[in-house]
Coordinates of N, CA and C in Angstrom, one line a residue:
M1 N 80.4 101.0 82.5 CA 81.1 100.0 82.5 C 81.8 99.4 81.6
F2 N 81.7 100.1 80.2 CA 82.6 99.7 79.3 C 83.9 100.1 79.7
G3 N 84.3 101.4 80.2 CA 85.5 102.0 80.6 C 86.3 100.8 81.4
L4 N 85.4 100.6 82.4 CA 86.1 99.4 83.6 C 86.5 98.2 83.0
I5 N 85.6 97.6 82.0 CA 86.0 96.1 81.1 C 87.2 96.6 80.5
A6 N 87.1 97.7 79.7 CA 88.3 97.9 78.7 C 89.7 98.0 79.6
A7 N 89.6 98.8 80.8 CA 90.8 98.9 81.6 C 91.3 97.9 82.2
I8 N 90.2 96.7 82.6 CA 90.7 95.4 83.1 C 91.2 94.8 82.2
I9 N 91.0 94.5 81.0 CA 91.6 93.8 79.8 C 92.7 94.3 79.5
L10 N 92.9 95.8 79.3 CA 94.1 96.3 79.0 C 95.2 96.1 79.9
F11 N 94.9 96.5 81.5 CA 95.9 96.1 82.3 C 96.4 95.0 82.5
N12 N 95.5 94.1 82.4 CA 95.9 92.5 82.7 C 96.9 92.0 81.6
L13 N 96.4 92.6 80.3 CA 97.4 91.8 79.0 C 98.5 92.6 79.3
I14 N 98.6 93.9 79.6 CA 100.3 94.5 79.8 C 100.6 93.9 80.8
A15 N 100.1 93.9 81.8 CA 101.0 93.4 83.4 C 101.4 91.8 82.9
F16 N 100.7 90.7 82.3 CA 101.2 89.6 82.2 C 101.8 89.2 80.8
M17 N 101.9 90.1 79.9 CA 102.7 90.1 78.6 C 104.1 90.8 78.8
T18 N 104.1 91.8 79.6 CA 105.4 92.5 80.0 C 106.2 91.9 81.0
N19 N 105.3 90.9 82.0 CA 106.2 90.6 83.2 C 107.3 89.9 83.1
K20 N 108.5 90.4 83.6 CA 109.8 89.7 83.4 C 110.4 89.6 85.0
R21 N 110.1 90.1 85.7 CA 110.6 90.2 87.2 C 110.0 89.3 88.2
L22 N 108.5 89.4 88.2 CA 107.7 88.9 89.1 C 107.7 87.3 89.0
T23 N 107.8 86.5 90.0 CA 107.6 85.0 89.9 C 106.0 84.8 90.3
K24 N 105.5 83.7 90.2 CA 104.2 83.4 90.3 C 103.9 83.6 91.6
N25 N 104.7 83.4 92.5 CA 104.6 83.4 94.2 C 104.3 84.9 94.3
Q26 N 105.2 85.7 93.9 CA 105.0 87.2 94.1 C 104.0 88.1 93.3
I27 N 103.5 87.1 92.3 CA 102.2 87.8 91.7 C 101.0 87.6 92.6
V28 N 101.0 86.2 93.4 CA 100.1 86.0 94.0 C 100.1 87.0 95.4
H29 N 101.4 86.9 95.9 CA 101.1 87.9 96.9 C 100.9 89.3 96.5
I30 N 101.4 90.0 95.6 CA 101.0 91.2 95.3 C 99.5 91.4 94.9
W31 N 99.0 90.3 94.3 CA 97.4 90.3 94.3 C 96.6 90.5 95.3
M32 N 97.1 89.6 96.0 CA 96.4 89.3 97.4 C 96.3 90.6 98.5
F33 N 97.6 91.0 98.2 CA 98.0 92.2 99.2 C 97.1 93.6 98.6
T34 N 97.1 93.8 97.4 CA 96.6 94.7 96.6 C 95.0 94.8 97.1
I35 N 94.5 93.6 97.0 CA 92.8 93.4 97.2 C 92.7 93.7 98.8
A36 N 93.3 92.9 99.5 CA 93.2 93.5 101.1 C 93.6 94.9 101.5
F37 N 94.4 95.3 100.8 CA 94.8 96.8 101.2 C 93.7 97.7 100.7
Q38 N 93.3 97.3 99.4 CA 92.2 98.4 98.9 C 91.0 98.4 99.4
A39 N 90.8 97.0 99.9 CA 89.5 96.7 100.5 C 89.2 97.5 101.8
V40 N 90.1 97.6 102.8 CA 90.4 98.3 104.1 C 90.1 99.7 103.7
A41 N 91.0 100.2 102.6 CA 90.7 101.7 102.4 C 89.5 102.0 101.7
E42 N 88.9 101.2 100.9 CA 87.6 101.5 100.4 C 86.5 101.4 101.4
T43 N 86.6 100.4 102.4 CA 85.6 100.6 103.6 C 85.4 101.8 104.3
F44 N 86.5 102.7 104.5 CA 86.3 103.8 105.2 C 86.0 104.9 104.0
I45 N 86.9 105.1 103.1 CA 86.9 106.3 102.2 C 85.7 106.2 101.6
D46 N 85.5 105.1 100.8 CA 84.2 105.1 100.0 C 82.9 104.5 100.7
F47 N 83.0 103.7 101.6 CA 81.5 103.1 102.3 C 81.1 104.1 103.4
K48 N 82.3 104.4 104.3 CA 81.9 105.0 105.6 C 82.0 106.7 105.3
Y49 N 82.9 107.2 104.6 CA 82.6 108.5 104.4 C 82.5 109.0 103.2
L50 N 82.0 108.5 102.2 CA 81.6 108.4 100.9 C 82.5 109.8 100.0
G51 N 83.6 109.6 100.6 CA 84.9 110.4 99.6 C 85.0 110.1 98.2
Y52 N 84.4 108.9 98.0 CA 84.3 108.5 96.4 C 83.6 107.2 96.5
W53 N 83.4 106.8 95.3 CA 82.4 105.6 95.0 C 82.5 105.0 93.6
Y54 N 82.5 103.9 93.3 CA 82.2 103.3 91.8 C 80.8 103.0 91.8
F55 N 80.5 103.5 90.8 CA 79.2 103.6 90.1 C 78.2 104.4 90.8
Y56 N 77.7 103.7 91.9 CA 76.8 104.3 93.1 C 77.2 104.3 94.4
K57 N 76.6 105.4 95.1 CA 76.9 105.4 96.4 C 76.9 104.4 97.4
E58 N 75.9 103.7 97.2 CA 75.9 102.2 98.0 C 76.7 101.5 97.6
I59 N 76.9 100.3 98.4 CA 77.6 98.9 98.0 C 76.9 98.3 96.8
N60 N 77.6 98.2 95.8 CA 77.2 97.2 94.6 C 78.1 96.5 94.1
W61 N 77.5 95.4 93.0 CA 78.7 94.6 92.4 C 79.6 95.1 91.4
G62 N 79.3 96.1 91.0 CA 80.2 96.6 90.1 C 81.7 97.3 90.8
V63 N 81.7 97.0 91.8 CA 82.9 97.1 93.0 C 83.8 96.3 93.0
L64 N 83.3 95.0 93.0 CA 84.2 93.8 92.9 C 85.3 93.8 91.7
P65 N 84.7 94.0 90.6 CA 85.8 94.1 89.5 C 86.9 94.8 89.8
A66 N 86.7 96.1 90.2 CA 87.4 97.3 90.3 C 88.4 96.8 91.6
L67 N 88.0 96.3 92.5 CA 88.7 95.7 93.7 C 89.7 94.7 93.4
T68 N 89.1 93.6 92.5 CA 89.8 92.3 92.5 C 90.7 92.2 91.2
V69 N 90.3 92.8 90.1 CA 91.0 92.5 89.0 C 91.4 93.7 88.1
L70 N 91.3 95.0 88.5 CA 91.6 96.2 88.1 C 93.1 96.8 88.5
I71 N 93.2 96.8 89.8 CA 94.3 97.7 90.6 C 95.7 96.4 90.6
P72 N 95.1 95.4 90.7 CA 96.2 94.4 91.2 C 97.4 94.4 89.8
P73 N 96.7 94.2 88.4 CA 97.9 94.0 87.5 C 98.4 95.4 87.3
V74 N 98.0 96.5 87.7 CA 98.7 98.0 87.8 C 99.7 97.9 88.9
N75 N 99.6 97.3 89.9 CA 100.9 97.2 90.8 C 101.9 96.1 90.2
M76 N 101.5 95.4 89.5 CA 102.3 94.3 88.7 C 103.3 95.0 87.7
I77 N 102.5 95.9 87.0 CA 103.2 96.8 85.7 C 104.2 97.7 86.6
F78 N 103.7 98.4 87.6 CA 104.7 99.3 88.5 C 105.8 98.5 89.1
L79 N 105.7 97.4 89.6 CA 106.8 96.4 90.3 C 107.9 96.0 89.1
N80 N 107.2 95.7 88.0 CA 107.8 94.9 86.9 C 109.0 96.0 86.4
F81 N 108.7 97.1 86.5 CA 109.8 97.9 85.7 C 110.1 99.1 87.0
Y82 N 110.0 98.8 88.0 CA 110.4 99.7 89.4 C 112.0 99.5 89.3
P83 N 112.8 100.6 89.3 CA 114.1 100.8 89.4 C 114.9 100.3 90.6
F84 N 114.7 99.2 90.9 CA 115.2 98.8 92.2 C 116.8 98.5 91.9
G85 N 117.7 99.2 93.0 CA 118.8 98.9 92.9 C 119.5 100.1 92.3
H86 N 118.7 101.3 91.7 CA 119.3 102.4 91.1 C 119.0 103.5 92.4
R87 N 119.6 104.6 92.0 CA 119.9 105.9 92.8 C 118.2 106.2 93.1
F88 N 118.2 106.8 94.4 CA 117.0 107.2 95.0 C 116.2 108.0 94.0
Y89 N 117.1 109.1 93.6 CA 116.3 109.7 92.5 C 115.6 109.5 91.5
K90 N 116.0 108.4 91.1 CA 115.5 107.6 89.7 C 114.4 106.8 90.3
Q91 N 114.3 106.3 91.7 CA 113.0 105.7 92.2 C 112.0 107.1 92.3
L92 N 112.3 108.0 92.9 CA 111.4 109.0 93.0 C 110.8 109.5 91.8
L93 N 111.7 109.6 90.6 CA 111.1 110.2 89.4 C 110.2 109.1 88.7
Y94 N 110.7 107.9 88.9 CA 109.7 106.7 88.6 C 108.2 106.9 89.2
I95 N 108.3 106.8 90.7 CA 106.8 107.2 91.4 C 106.2 108.2 91.1
A96 N 106.9 109.6 90.9 CA 106.2 110.7 89.9 C 105.5 110.5 88.8
I97 N 106.3 109.6 87.9 CA 105.8 109.5 86.5 C 104.4 108.8 86.7
W98 N 104.8 107.6 87.7 CA 103.4 106.9 88.1 C 102.3 107.6 88.5
V99 N 102.7 108.6 89.3 CA 101.4 109.3 89.9 C 100.9 110.2 88.9
L100 N 101.8 111.0 88.2 CA 100.9 111.4 86.9 C 100.2 110.5 86.2
A101 N 100.5 109.4 85.9 CA 99.8 108.6 85.0 C 98.4 108.1 85.7
I102 N 98.5 107.6 86.9 CA 97.6 107.2 87.5 C 96.4 108.3 88.0
T103 N 96.9 109.4 88.2 CA 95.9 110.4 88.4 C 95.2 110.9 87.2
G104 N 96.2 110.9 86.1 CA 95.5 111.0 84.7 C 94.5 110.0 84.3
Y105 N 94.7 108.6 84.8 CA 93.7 107.6 84.4 C 92.5 107.9 85.3
E106 N 92.7 108.2 86.8 CA 91.6 108.7 87.5 C 90.8 109.7 86.9
A107 N 91.3 110.5 86.2 CA 90.3 111.6 85.7 C 89.4 111.2 84.5
I108 N 90.2 110.4 83.8 CA 89.3 109.7 82.9 C 88.3 108.8 83.3
T109 N 88.4 108.0 84.4 CA 87.3 107.3 85.0 C 86.2 108.1 85.7
L110 N 86.3 109.5 85.7 CA 85.2 110.6 86.3 C 84.6 111.0 85.1
L111 N 84.9 110.5 83.9 CA 83.9 110.9 82.6 C 82.7 110.0 83.0
P112 N 81.6 110.6 82.4 CA 80.1 109.9 82.5 C 80.5 108.3 81.8
E113 N 79.2 107.6 82.2 CA 79.3 106.3 81.8 C 79.0 106.6 80.1
P114 N 79.2 105.4 79.2 CA 79.9 104.4 79.5 C 81.4 104.4 79.9
W115 N 82.2 105.1 79.8 CA 83.5 105.3 80.0 C 84.0 105.2 81.4
G116 N 83.4 106.3 82.2 CA 83.6 106.5 83.2 C 83.0 105.8 84.4
Y117 N 83.4 105.4 85.7 CA 82.7 104.6 86.6 C 83.0 104.9 87.9
F118 N 83.9 105.7 88.0 CA 84.5 106.6 89.5 C 83.6 107.6 89.7
N119 N 83.3 108.2 90.9 CA 82.8 109.4 91.2 C 83.4 109.8 92.4
H120 N 83.3 111.1 92.8 CA 84.2 111.9 93.9 C 83.1 112.5 94.5
G121 N 83.1 112.4 96.0 CA 82.2 113.1 97.0 C 83.1 114.2 97.3
W122 N 83.6 114.1 98.3 CA 84.5 115.3 99.0 C 86.1 114.7 98.3
W123 N 86.2 113.9 97.9 CA 87.6 113.3 97.6 C 87.9 114.2 96.2
N124 N 89.0 114.5 95.9 CA 89.4 115.0 94.5 C 90.9 114.8 94.2
L125 N 91.2 115.0 92.8 CA 92.3 114.3 92.2 C 93.4 114.8 92.9
W126 N 93.5 116.2 93.7 CA 94.8 116.7 94.5 C 95.0 115.6 95.6
Y127 N 93.8 115.1 96.1 CA 94.2 114.2 97.3 C 94.7 112.8 96.7
S128 N 94.4 112.4 95.6 CA 95.0 111.1 95.1 C 96.5 111.4 94.8
A129 N 96.7 112.7 94.0 CA 98.2 113.0 93.9 C 98.9 112.9 95.0
I130 N 98.4 113.3 96.1 CA 99.1 113.2 97.3 C 99.3 112.0 97.9
V131 N 98.2 111.4 98.1 CA 98.4 109.8 98.4 C 98.9 108.9 97.8
N132 N 98.8 108.8 96.4 CA 99.4 107.8 95.8 C 100.7 107.5 95.8
P133 N 101.7 108.6 95.9 CA 103.3 108.4 96.0 C 103.5 107.1 97.2
F134 N 102.6 107.6 98.5 CA 102.8 106.6 99.5 C 102.2 105.2 99.4
L135 N 101.1 105.1 98.6 CA 100.6 103.8 98.3 C 101.6 102.9 97.2
L136 N 102.0 103.6 96.3 CA 103.3 103.2 95.7 C 104.3 102.8 96.3
G137 N 104.6 103.3 97.3 CA 106.0 103.3 97.9 C 105.8 101.9 99.3
I138 N 104.5 101.9 99.5 CA 104.1 100.6 100.4 C 104.1 99.4 99.4
V139 N 103.7 99.6 98.2 CA 103.5 98.2 97.3 C 105.1 97.9 97.1
A140 N 106.2 98.7 96.8 CA 107.5 98.6 96.5 C 108.0 98.0 97.9
L141 N 107.6 98.5 99.1 CA 108.4 97.8 100.1 C 107.7 96.6 100.6
Y142 N 106.7 96.3 100.5 CA 105.9 95.3 100.6 C 106.6 94.0 99.6
Y143 N 106.7 94.4 98.3 CA 107.4 93.5 97.4 C 108.9 93.1 97.8
K144 N 109.5 94.4 98.4 CA 111.0 93.9 98.6 C 111.0 92.7 100.0
W145 N 110.0 93.4 100.9 CA 110.0 92.2 101.9 C 109.7 90.8 101.3
I146 N 108.6 90.6 100.8 CA 108.4 89.6 100.2 C 109.8 88.6 99.2
C147 N 110.3 89.5 98.7 CA 111.7 88.8 98.1 C 112.5 88.4 99.2
K148 N 112.5 89.3 100.3 CA 113.6 88.8 101.5 C 113.0 87.4 102.1
I149 N 111.7 87.6 102.2 CA 111.1 86.2 102.9 C 111.6 85.0 101.8
E150 N 111.5 85.1 100.7 CA 111.8 84.0 99.7 C 113.1 83.9 99.6
K151 N 114.0 84.5 100.1 CA 115.5 84.2 100.2 C 115.9 83.6 101.9
G152 N 114.7 83.7 102.4 CA 114.9 83.0 103.7 C 115.6 84.1 104.7
I153 N 115.6 85.4 104.3 CA 116.2 86.6 105.2 C 115.5 86.5 106.5
Y154 N 114.2 86.6 106.4 CA 113.3 86.8 107.7 C 112.8 85.3 108.0

């Protein structure tokens, strides 16, 4: 549990202290989208198919901090520094660096408690490395959509 608490504090501090791009409205949108999107994915991969889980295989309260206050600030950091308006290869490079960082962080979460809190069933780091670029892309597209809505384009 120590690793989860430390990560929550660290990621939230970084997200809110470095934010220069996201408005309060965009933060709320990204935060809620992240929670909803992750909850849907967790329902299937974690609870139904036991691909991975937090702390214990069954549903437990330890999942709530991971779902609600761990990943949303990471998405804020990702979007705050995303190279919107730059060439496509720079965006791909940025996503690749993030995939390496996220996969490395996931490897740390697999350590035994008190540092680790995440466990793999049939899931492994390679699956994460393959899926994470798509998830990061979805977050970036969602952010761009929210920006268009705010400008009244949609």
